[in-house]
GROMACS .gro file of C-alpha atoms in nm:
model
  426
    1MET     CA    1   0.848  -0.673  -4.416
    2PRO     CA    2   0.607  -0.966  -4.308
    3ALA     CA    3   0.397  -0.924  -3.996
    4PRO     CA    4   0.560  -1.067  -3.680
    5LYS     CA    5   0.418  -1.402  -3.585
    6ASN     CA    6   0.213  -1.458  -3.256
    7THR     CA    7   0.436  -1.747  -3.144
    8VAL     CA    8   0.733  -1.720  -2.960
    9ARG     CA    9   1.044  -1.963  -2.985
   10PRO     CA   10   1.108  -2.139  -2.669
   11TRP     CA   11   1.463  -2.056  -2.646
   12LEU     CA   12   1.392  -1.692  -2.703
   13LEU     CA   13   1.141  -1.677  -2.426
   14ALA     CA   14   1.372  -1.859  -2.179
   15ALA     CA   15   1.667  -1.626  -2.273
   16ALA     CA   16   1.430  -1.320  -2.238
   17THR     CA   17   1.304  -1.443  -1.882
   18VAL     CA   18   1.660  -1.480  -1.758
   19LEU     CA   19   1.762  -1.149  -1.893
   20LEU     CA   20   1.467  -0.966  -1.729
   21SER     CA   21   1.528  -1.150  -1.399
   22THR     CA   22   1.906  -1.043  -1.411
   23THR     CA   23   1.829  -0.701  -1.506
   24LEU     CA   24   1.575  -0.670  -1.218
   25THR     CA   25   1.740  -0.826  -0.921
   26ALA     CA   26   2.121  -0.770  -0.955
   27PRO     CA   27   2.120  -0.391  -0.950
   28ALA     CA   28   1.868  -0.379  -0.685
   29ALA     CA   29   2.017  -0.615  -0.473
   30LEU     CA   30   2.352  -0.399  -0.482
   31ALA     CA   31   2.131  -0.104  -0.383
   32ALA     CA   32   2.007  -0.234  -0.081
   33PRO     CA   33   2.244  -0.246   0.207
   34LYS     CA   34   2.157  -0.422   0.535
   35PRO     CA   35   1.919  -0.201   0.767
   36SER     CA   36   2.107   0.010   1.010
   37THR     CA   37   2.046  -0.018   1.372
   38THR     CA   38   2.069   0.339   1.430
   39PRO     CA   39   1.845   0.558   1.215
   40SER     CA   40   2.039   0.859   1.092
   41ALA     CA   41   1.950   1.208   1.113
   42THR     CA   42   2.031   1.306   0.747
   43PRO     CA   43   1.987   1.095   0.433
   44PRO     CA   44   2.279   0.903   0.297
   45ALA     CA   45   2.480   1.062   0.025
   46SER     CA   46   2.374   0.756  -0.204
   47MET     CA   47   2.068   0.529  -0.152
   48SER     CA   48   1.914   0.264  -0.376
   49THR     CA   49   1.877   0.337  -0.737
   50VAL     CA   50   1.578   0.103  -0.780
   51GLY     CA   51   1.338   0.292  -1.030
   52GLY     CA   52   1.609   0.533  -1.139
   53ALA     CA   53   1.951   0.685  -1.059
   54ARG     CA   54   1.792   1.022  -0.942
   55LEU     CA   55   1.573   0.853  -0.690
   56GLY     CA   56   1.903   0.729  -0.513
   57GLN     CA   57   2.001   1.084  -0.463
   58PRO     CA   58   1.934   1.297  -0.153
   59GLY     CA   59   1.711   1.619  -0.176
   60THR     CA   60   1.424   1.701  -0.400
   61GLN     CA   61   1.410   1.544  -0.762
   62VAL     CA   62   1.194   1.705  -0.995
   63ASN     CA   63   1.185   1.837  -1.352
   64LEU     CA   64   1.068   2.191  -1.331
   65ALA     CA   65   1.020   2.352  -1.669
   66SER     CA   66   0.786   2.604  -1.858
   67GLY     CA   67   0.418   2.522  -1.772
   68VAL     CA   68   0.516   2.291  -1.468
   69PRO     CA   69   0.361   2.415  -1.163
   70VAL     CA   70   0.618   2.485  -0.863
   71LEU     CA   71   0.620   2.240  -0.570
   72PRO     CA   72   0.472   2.338  -0.248
   73LYS     CA   73   0.718   2.529  -0.049
   74ASP     CA   74   0.595   2.441   0.286
   75LEU     CA   75   0.683   2.085   0.278
   76SER     CA   76   0.876   1.950   0.580
   77ALA     CA   77   0.866   1.580   0.558
   78ARG     CA   78   1.192   1.377   0.576
   79SER     CA   79   1.095   1.191   0.261
   80TRP     CA   80   0.808   1.201   0.014
   81ILE     CA   81   0.698   1.065  -0.333
   82VAL     CA   82   0.447   1.162  -0.601
   83ALA     CA   83   0.373   0.894  -0.844
   84ASP     CA   84   0.129   0.811  -1.117
   85ALA     CA   85  -0.020   0.483  -1.001
   86GLU     CA   86  -0.091   0.337  -1.331
   87SER     CA   87   0.181   0.425  -1.539
   88GLY     CA   88   0.438   0.406  -1.248
   89GLU     CA   89   0.601   0.734  -1.335
   90VAL     CA   90   0.750   0.910  -1.037
   91LEU     CA   91   0.669   1.268  -1.093
   92ALA     CA   92   0.863   1.425  -0.805
   93ALA     CA   93   1.038   1.295  -0.493
   94HIS     CA   94   1.241   1.382  -0.175
   95ASN     CA   95   1.482   1.151  -0.037
   96ALA     CA   96   1.269   0.858  -0.199
   97HIS     CA   97   1.474   0.574  -0.086
   98TRP     CA   98   1.574   0.689   0.251
   99ARG     CA   99   1.519   0.375   0.502
  100LEU     CA  100   1.296   0.515   0.790
  101ALA     CA  101   1.082   0.347   1.038
  102PRO     CA  102   0.747   0.294   0.868
  103ALA     CA  103   0.490   0.270   1.163
  104SER     CA  104   0.159   0.119   1.052
  105THR     CA  105   0.197   0.208   0.687
  106LEU     CA  106   0.376  -0.135   0.713
  107LYS     CA  107   0.024  -0.302   0.761
  108MET     CA  108  -0.010  -0.251   0.367
  109LEU     CA  109   0.249  -0.508   0.321
  110PHE     CA  110   0.107  -0.724   0.590
  111ALA     CA  111  -0.242  -0.710   0.412
  112ASP     CA  112  -0.087  -0.751   0.069
  113THR     CA  113   0.081  -1.074   0.196
  114LEU     CA  114  -0.195  -1.218   0.391
  115LEU     CA  115  -0.525  -1.125   0.236
  116PRO     CA  116  -0.521  -1.406  -0.013
  117LYS     CA  117  -0.512  -1.663   0.277
  118TRP     CA  118  -0.845  -1.691   0.369
  119PRO     CA  119  -1.222  -1.604   0.248
  120GLY     CA  120  -1.367  -1.313   0.441
  121THR     CA  121  -1.631  -1.569   0.603
  122THR     CA  122  -1.366  -1.764   0.759
  123GLU     CA  123  -1.434  -1.763   1.131
  124HIS     CA  124  -1.185  -1.778   1.416
  125LYS     CA  125  -1.218  -1.790   1.795
  126VAL     CA  126  -0.947  -1.589   1.970
  127GLU     CA  127  -0.722  -1.761   2.204
  128VAL     CA  128  -0.515  -1.595   2.496
  129SER     CA  129  -0.195  -1.685   2.291
  130ASP     CA  130  -0.291  -1.503   1.967
  131LEU     CA  131  -0.271  -1.159   2.159
  132ALA     CA  132   0.064  -1.221   2.306
  133GLY     CA  133   0.353  -0.977   2.241
  134ILE     CA  134   0.161  -0.687   2.144
  135GLY     CA  135   0.347  -0.369   2.189
  136SER     CA  136   0.273  -0.135   2.493
  137GLY     CA  137   0.067   0.170   2.358
  138SER     CA  138  -0.020  -0.026   2.056
  139SER     CA  139  -0.349   0.113   1.865
  140MET     CA  140  -0.648  -0.181   1.917
  141VAL     CA  141  -0.962  -0.215   1.773
  142GLY     CA  142  -1.086  -0.406   2.087
  143ILE     CA  143  -1.068  -0.780   2.014
  144LYS     CA  144  -1.147  -0.986   2.303
  145GLU     CA  145  -1.035  -1.340   2.398
  146GLU     CA  146  -1.262  -1.635   2.359
  147GLU     CA  147  -1.482  -1.437   2.125
  148THR     CA  148  -1.523  -1.537   1.743
  149TYR     CA  149  -1.460  -1.302   1.462
  150THR     CA  150  -1.485  -1.344   1.082
  151VAL     CA  151  -1.170  -1.276   0.857
  152HIS     CA  152  -1.372  -0.974   0.731
  153ASP     CA  153  -1.410  -0.834   1.081
  154LEU     CA  154  -1.031  -0.876   1.158
  155TRP     CA  155  -0.933  -0.695   0.819
  156LEU     CA  156  -1.151  -0.413   0.905
  157GLY     CA  157  -0.998  -0.387   1.257
  158VAL     CA  158  -0.648  -0.372   1.057
  159PHE     CA  159  -0.745  -0.102   0.794
  160LEU     CA  160  -0.982   0.109   0.988
  161ARG     CA  161  -0.838   0.129   1.351
  162SER     CA  162  -0.497   0.007   1.264
  163GLY     CA  163  -0.544  -0.265   1.527
  164ASN     CA  164  -0.225  -0.450   1.631
  165ASP     CA  165  -0.466  -0.689   1.812
  166ALA     CA  166  -0.622  -0.772   1.469
  167VAL     CA  167  -0.269  -0.813   1.319
  168HIS     CA  168  -0.165  -1.053   1.591
  169VAL     CA  169  -0.477  -1.263   1.562
  170LEU     CA  170  -0.442  -1.297   1.174
  171SER     CA  171  -0.071  -1.377   1.221
  172ALA     CA  172  -0.157  -1.660   1.464
  173MET     CA  173  -0.386  -1.800   1.205
  174ASN     CA  174  -0.112  -1.774   0.968
  175GLY     CA  175   0.128  -1.994   1.155
  176GLY     CA  176   0.265  -1.729   1.409
  177VAL     CA  177   0.451  -1.393   1.393
  178LYS     CA  178   0.788  -1.535   1.300
  179ASN     CA  179   0.636  -1.703   0.995
  180THR     CA  180   0.427  -1.381   0.897
  181VAL     CA  181   0.727  -1.177   0.920
  182ALA     CA  182   0.936  -1.417   0.689
  183GLU     CA  183   0.656  -1.415   0.431
  184MET     CA  184   0.635  -1.025   0.447
  185ASN     CA  185   1.000  -0.990   0.384
  186GLU     CA  186   0.986  -1.252   0.108
  187HIS     CA  187   0.682  -1.059  -0.058
  188ALA     CA  188   0.877  -0.728  -0.019
  189ASP     CA  189   1.168  -0.887  -0.204
  190ASP     CA  190   0.949  -0.996  -0.473
  191LEU     CA  191   0.785  -0.620  -0.510
  192GLN     CA  192   1.161  -0.502  -0.530
  193ALA     CA  193   1.070  -0.314  -0.214
  194LEU     CA  194   1.432  -0.378  -0.117
  195ASP     CA  195   1.463  -0.076   0.138
  196THR     CA  196   1.203  -0.270   0.353
  197TYR     CA  197   1.299  -0.501   0.639
  198VAL     CA  198   1.025  -0.619   0.861
  199VAL     CA  199   1.061  -0.733   1.210
  200SER     CA  200   0.715  -0.674   1.356
  201PRO     CA  201   0.407  -0.727   1.121
  202ASP     CA  202   0.214  -0.455   1.283
  203GLY     CA  203   0.470  -0.191   1.218
  204TYR     CA  204   0.541  -0.123   1.589
  205ASP     CA  205   0.893   0.017   1.651
  206ALA     CA  206   1.156  -0.262   1.634
  207GLU     CA  207   1.525  -0.244   1.598
  208ARG     CA  208   1.632  -0.257   1.233
  209GLN     CA  209   1.261  -0.231   1.103
  210VAL     CA  210   1.264   0.009   0.813
  211SER     CA  211   1.104   0.100   0.468
  212SER     CA  212   1.100   0.402   0.249
  213ALA     CA  213   0.867   0.641   0.068
  214TYR     CA  214   0.933   0.440  -0.246
  215ASP     CA  215   0.879   0.102  -0.106
  216LEU     CA  216   0.564   0.210   0.068
  217THR     CA  217   0.425   0.341  -0.271
  218LEU     CA  218   0.540   0.005  -0.447
  219ILE     CA  219   0.363  -0.189  -0.181
  220ALA     CA  220   0.043   0.028  -0.206
  221ARG     CA  221   0.021  -0.018  -0.579
  222SER     CA  222   0.052  -0.381  -0.548
  223GLY     CA  223  -0.222  -0.411  -0.282
  224LEU     CA  224  -0.455  -0.190  -0.492
  225GLN     CA  225  -0.456  -0.462  -0.755
  226LYS     CA  226  -0.687  -0.681  -0.505
  227LYS     CA  227  -1.041  -0.593  -0.480
  228ASP     CA  228  -1.063  -0.654  -0.130
  229PHE     CA  229  -0.767  -0.436  -0.018
  230ARG     CA  230  -0.930  -0.167  -0.249
  231GLU     CA  231  -1.250  -0.208  -0.046
  232TYR     CA  232  -1.112  -0.217   0.297
  233ALA     CA  233  -0.881   0.082   0.241
  234ALA     CA  234  -1.173   0.296   0.116
  235THR     CA  235  -1.406   0.208   0.393
  236VAL     CA  236  -1.490   0.510   0.619
  237ARG     CA  237  -1.678   0.354   0.905
  238ALA     CA  238  -1.807   0.002   0.983
  239LYS     CA  239  -1.993  -0.210   1.261
  240PHE     CA  240  -1.733  -0.420   1.460
  241PRO     CA  241  -1.830  -0.708   1.683
  242GLY     CA  242  -1.844  -0.647   2.076
  243GLU     CA  243  -1.822  -0.869   2.382
  244THR     CA  244  -2.077  -1.132   2.459
  245LYS     CA  245  -2.261  -1.028   2.772
  246LYS     CA  246  -2.577  -1.159   2.948
  247ASN     CA  247  -2.868  -0.932   2.929
  248LYS     CA  248  -3.122  -0.879   3.212
  249LYS     CA  249  -3.301  -1.196   3.126
  250GLY     CA  250  -2.967  -1.383   3.151
  251LYS     CA  251  -2.954  -1.450   2.782
  252LYS     CA  252  -2.620  -1.428   2.602
  253VAL     CA  253  -2.619  -1.131   2.365
  254ARG     CA  254  -2.348  -0.988   2.156
  255GLY     CA  255  -2.349  -0.625   2.017
  256SER     CA  256  -2.139  -0.418   1.804
  257PHE     CA  257  -1.992  -0.077   1.793
  258GLU     CA  258  -1.881   0.160   1.531
  259ILE     CA  259  -1.535   0.212   1.409
  260GLN     CA  260  -1.410   0.489   1.186
  261ASN     CA  261  -1.102   0.487   0.954
  262THR     CA  262  -0.812   0.682   1.114
  263ASN     CA  263  -0.719   0.799   0.751
  264ARG     CA  264  -0.810   1.165   0.798
  265LEU     CA  265  -0.802   1.234   0.437
  266LEU     CA  266  -1.068   0.974   0.407
  267SER     CA  267  -1.277   1.052   0.716
  268GLY     CA  268  -1.196   1.410   0.797
  269ASP     CA  269  -1.087   1.593   1.097
  270PHE     CA  270  -1.157   1.937   1.243
  271ASP     CA  271  -0.856   2.086   1.055
  272VAL     CA  272  -0.860   1.848   0.767
  273PRO     CA  273  -1.128   1.829   0.506
  274VAL     CA  274  -1.202   1.497   0.332
  275TYR     CA  275  -0.995   1.505   0.007
  276GLN     CA  276  -1.167   1.500  -0.318
  277GLY     CA  277  -1.127   1.157  -0.488
  278ILE     CA  278  -0.928   0.990  -0.195
  279ALA     CA  279  -0.967   0.609  -0.194
  280GLY     CA  280  -0.736   0.487   0.083
  281VAL     CA  281  -0.472   0.359   0.174
  282LYS     CA  282  -0.296   0.371   0.516
  283ASN     CA  283  -0.160   0.598   0.795
  284GLY     CA  284   0.076   0.545   1.091
  285ASN     CA  285   0.226   0.710   1.389
  286THR     CA  286   0.495   0.576   1.616
  287THR     CA  287   0.767   0.729   1.840
  288ASN     CA  288   1.030   0.630   1.597
  289ALA     CA  289   0.886   0.685   1.290
  290GLY     CA  290   0.658   1.001   1.365
  291ALA     CA  291   0.349   1.025   1.132
  292THR     CA  292   0.353   0.843   0.808
  293PHE     CA  293   0.101   0.803   0.542
  294THR     CA  294   0.031   0.662   0.194
  295GLY     CA  295  -0.259   0.766  -0.002
  296VAL     CA  296  -0.417   0.712  -0.342
  297ALA     CA  297  -0.656   0.936  -0.513
  298GLU     CA  298  -0.836   0.978  -0.836
  299ARG     CA  299  -0.936   1.289  -1.030
  300GLY     CA  300  -0.989   1.395  -1.381
  301GLY     CA  301  -0.899   1.009  -1.497
  302LYS     CA  302  -0.558   1.028  -1.328
  303VAL     CA  303  -0.491   0.817  -1.020
  304LEU     CA  304  -0.196   0.927  -0.819
  305LEU     CA  305  -0.009   0.770  -0.514
  306VAL     CA  306   0.153   1.003  -0.264
  307THR     CA  307   0.368   0.873   0.039
  308VAL     CA  308   0.478   1.120   0.301
  309MET     CA  309   0.705   1.001   0.599
  310ASN     CA  310   0.778   1.214   0.913
  311PRO     CA  311   0.681   1.582   0.879
  312GLN     CA  312   0.894   1.789   1.090
  313LYS     CA  313   0.626   2.062   1.138
  314ASN     CA  314   0.488   2.090   1.492
  315GLU     CA  315   0.123   2.097   1.397
  316SER     CA  316  -0.162   1.857   1.392
  317ASN     CA  317  -0.237   1.632   1.100
  318ALA     CA  318   0.074   1.759   0.908
  319VAL     CA  319   0.116   1.434   0.737
  320TYR     CA  320  -0.247   1.466   0.582
  321LYS     CA  321  -0.202   1.858   0.490
  322GLU     CA  322   0.145   1.794   0.331
  323THR     CA  323  -0.004   1.489   0.148
  324ALA     CA  324  -0.293   1.694   0.031
  325ARG     CA  325  -0.070   1.950  -0.097
  326LEU     CA  326   0.142   1.700  -0.303
  327PHE     CA  327  -0.186   1.551  -0.439
  328ASP     CA  328  -0.303   1.895  -0.562
  329TRP     CA  329   0.066   1.956  -0.716
  330GLY     CA  330   0.060   1.632  -0.881
  331PHE     CA  331  -0.303   1.642  -1.029
  332ARG     CA  332  -0.179   1.991  -1.207
  333ALA     CA  333   0.167   1.853  -1.295
  334ALA     CA  334   0.045   1.519  -1.449
  335GLY     CA  335   0.090   1.533  -1.808
  336LYS     CA  336   0.320   1.836  -1.794
  337VAL     CA  337   0.620   1.723  -1.569
  338GLU     CA  338   0.917   1.496  -1.704
  339PRO     CA  339   0.921   1.201  -1.463
  340VAL     CA  340   1.232   1.143  -1.235
  341GLY     CA  341   1.193   0.772  -1.208
  342GLU     CA  342   0.963   0.484  -1.214
  343LEU     CA  343   0.770   0.239  -0.984
  344VAL     CA  344   0.930  -0.087  -1.100
  345PRO     CA  345   0.681  -0.401  -1.118
  346PRO     CA  346   0.720  -0.690  -0.907
  347LYS     CA  347   0.964  -0.948  -1.023
  348SER     CA  348   0.690  -1.224  -1.044
  349ALA     CA  349   0.471  -0.979  -1.263
  350ALA     CA  350   0.766  -0.903  -1.486
  351VAL     CA  351   0.857  -1.274  -1.540
  352ALA     CA  352   0.507  -1.367  -1.596
  353THR     CA  353   0.471  -1.120  -1.881
  354ALA     CA  354   0.746  -1.288  -2.069
  355ARG     CA  355   0.481  -1.549  -2.174
  356PRO     CA  356   0.302  -1.446  -2.506
  357GLY     CA  357  -0.006  -1.235  -2.495
  358PRO     CA  358  -0.164  -1.017  -2.225
  359SER     CA  359  -0.125  -1.111  -1.846
  360ALA     CA  360  -0.425  -1.078  -1.630
  361SER     CA  361  -0.455  -0.849  -1.343
  362PRO     CA  362  -0.538  -1.004  -0.991
  363GLY     CA  363  -0.884  -0.944  -0.873
  364GLU     CA  364  -1.036  -1.033  -0.533
  365ALA     CA  365  -0.777  -1.208  -0.325
  366GLY     CA  366  -0.800  -1.581  -0.380
  367GLY     CA  367  -0.969  -1.535  -0.725
  368ALA     CA  368  -0.893  -1.401  -1.073
  369GLY     CA  369  -0.994  -1.067  -1.194
  370ALA     CA  370  -1.170  -0.976  -1.523
  371GLY     CA  371  -0.953  -1.045  -1.829
  372ALA     CA  372  -0.759  -0.782  -2.022
  373GLY     CA  373  -0.935  -0.526  -2.212
  374SER     CA  374  -1.257  -0.558  -2.005
  375LYS     CA  375  -1.443  -0.243  -1.923
  376PRO     CA  376  -1.504  -0.091  -1.592
  377VAL     CA  377  -1.865  -0.128  -1.468
  378ALA     CA  378  -2.052   0.115  -1.256
  379SER     CA  379  -1.971   0.174  -0.897
  380ALA     CA  380  -2.171  -0.009  -0.632
  381PRO     CA  381  -2.182   0.019  -0.252
  382ALA     CA  382  -1.940  -0.205  -0.044
  383GLY     CA  383  -2.108  -0.448   0.169
  384GLY     CA  384  -2.066  -0.551   0.521
  385GLY     CA  385  -2.219  -0.276   0.697
  386THR     CA  386  -1.964  -0.026   0.553
  387ASP     CA  387  -2.022   0.329   0.460
  388GLY     CA  388  -1.912   0.590   0.218
  389ALA     CA  389  -1.718   0.368  -0.039
  390GLY     CA  390  -1.812   0.187  -0.354
  391ILE     CA  391  -1.620  -0.050  -0.593
  392ALA     CA  392  -1.584  -0.078  -0.978
  393LEU     CA  393  -1.512  -0.431  -1.060
  394GLY     CA  394  -1.356  -0.387  -1.407
  395ILE     CA  395  -1.008  -0.462  -1.504
  396VAL     CA  396  -0.829  -0.236  -1.729
  397GLY     CA  397  -0.581  -0.368  -1.995
  398GLY     CA  398  -0.287  -0.604  -1.919
  399VAL     CA  399   0.101  -0.564  -1.941
  400LEU     CA  400   0.225  -0.679  -2.272
  401VAL     CA  401   0.552  -0.802  -2.339
  402LEU     CA  402   0.692  -0.758  -2.705
  403LEU     CA  403   0.951  -1.003  -2.827
  404ALA     CA  404   1.090  -0.927  -3.187
  405GLY     CA  405   1.390  -0.994  -3.366
  406GLY     CA  406   1.565  -1.092  -3.046
  407ALA     CA  407   1.501  -0.771  -2.869
  408PHE     CA  408   1.332  -0.782  -2.531
  409LEU     CA  409   1.118  -0.483  -2.446
  410VAL     CA  410   0.905  -0.468  -2.131
  411ASN     CA  411   0.601  -0.207  -2.112
  412ARG     CA  412   0.651  -0.116  -1.761
  413ARG     CA  413   0.267   0.013  -1.743
  414TRP     CA  414   0.119  -0.202  -1.468
  415PRO     CA  415  -0.250  -0.062  -1.481
  416LEU     CA  416  -0.472  -0.057  -1.169
  417PRO     CA  417  -0.817  -0.179  -1.160
  418ASP     CA  418  -1.087   0.096  -1.149
  419LEU     CA  419  -1.065   0.207  -0.809
  420VAL     CA  420  -1.311   0.265  -0.534
  421ARG     CA  421  -1.512   0.594  -0.613
  422ARG     CA  422  -1.643   0.720  -0.289
  423ARG     CA  423  -1.988   0.870  -0.287
  424SER     CA  424  -2.037   1.231  -0.232
  425ARG     CA  425  -2.139   1.320   0.107
  426PRO     CA  426  -2.472   1.498   0.176
   0.00000   0.00000   0.00000
């Protein structure tokens, strides 16, 4: 049999693209009912089947077999998921598509949507209207009216302090909250995060605002394709601009203050040690959502994503403790356990791969990453006065689509660039 040619007939490419689009969107749309106005106390009997039929079933889904470690027995979260960040395999899940309030983990979608908009050096003077509509009791980084901040400053406020004030300023720069919410919902649809419905860009409790452990994991995986997203998510502490004041000599001066990441697996706490290999991503906590968290960690060449939503245990830092136990299980089980589903690629990424040849992975927001097949380079410290994080800039392989004999096969592997490697602490 002669070797297949490298070119693809236009009609075959067009047919393949349509087939892919139909396959990816039709079942997902049927599996994503409108958000309920009243959150249920128990998961629905059937949920979305995006990523696999078993992920739409209530309860714990895992293929235990000889040699596969047993799941931790002290898990109390209403929903959780453990997935291989690069292959997209879901190793285990519990009520993966249960639509729950997301809290500030929704800021991952906000960041993934808006990060490409402006260079980090862009400056913005905060107006009074920029800070309108922030919910009572919101987490704040401490932005002041009539002060000027760089976009880099604002993103540090979003990622480290989960500042709703920073979210509202960036939303104002993006044409307002209403426009930002519309763009976030559009981006969620492209990611096939169809359990997600955005009402408030900062994740503040709002009627009908929901997401799921599955969707938050998809969103994190998308965000981690971006260099600046990875840097911000892995930053432990940074300096943030303060308020301009007059000193004793009457001269206007502007100092700064330190902010620390509220992700306790990254920064540590009295009862939670820094997790080995952690590289982000985002935590949240509100009245309706309880505690929520999506984390990414690398160990022994494996990169895992874990999302935990609303642990029912009444103990401090329960969401981080349960996440750490699921990470531990995932690293032991990886390569041994048969997956129960998969993280689907974005519609746009899947359609883009319908073109012949490898697809490029996105690098820094607003710019292209290294080409397919490039090798990771050594880690380097993150800039901007940050501490405890480094970044490797290489991009590993691209997604290939094989078109042969009319068959349309999609390699679902959607590799992550080399993640931030945190320097060991003294």
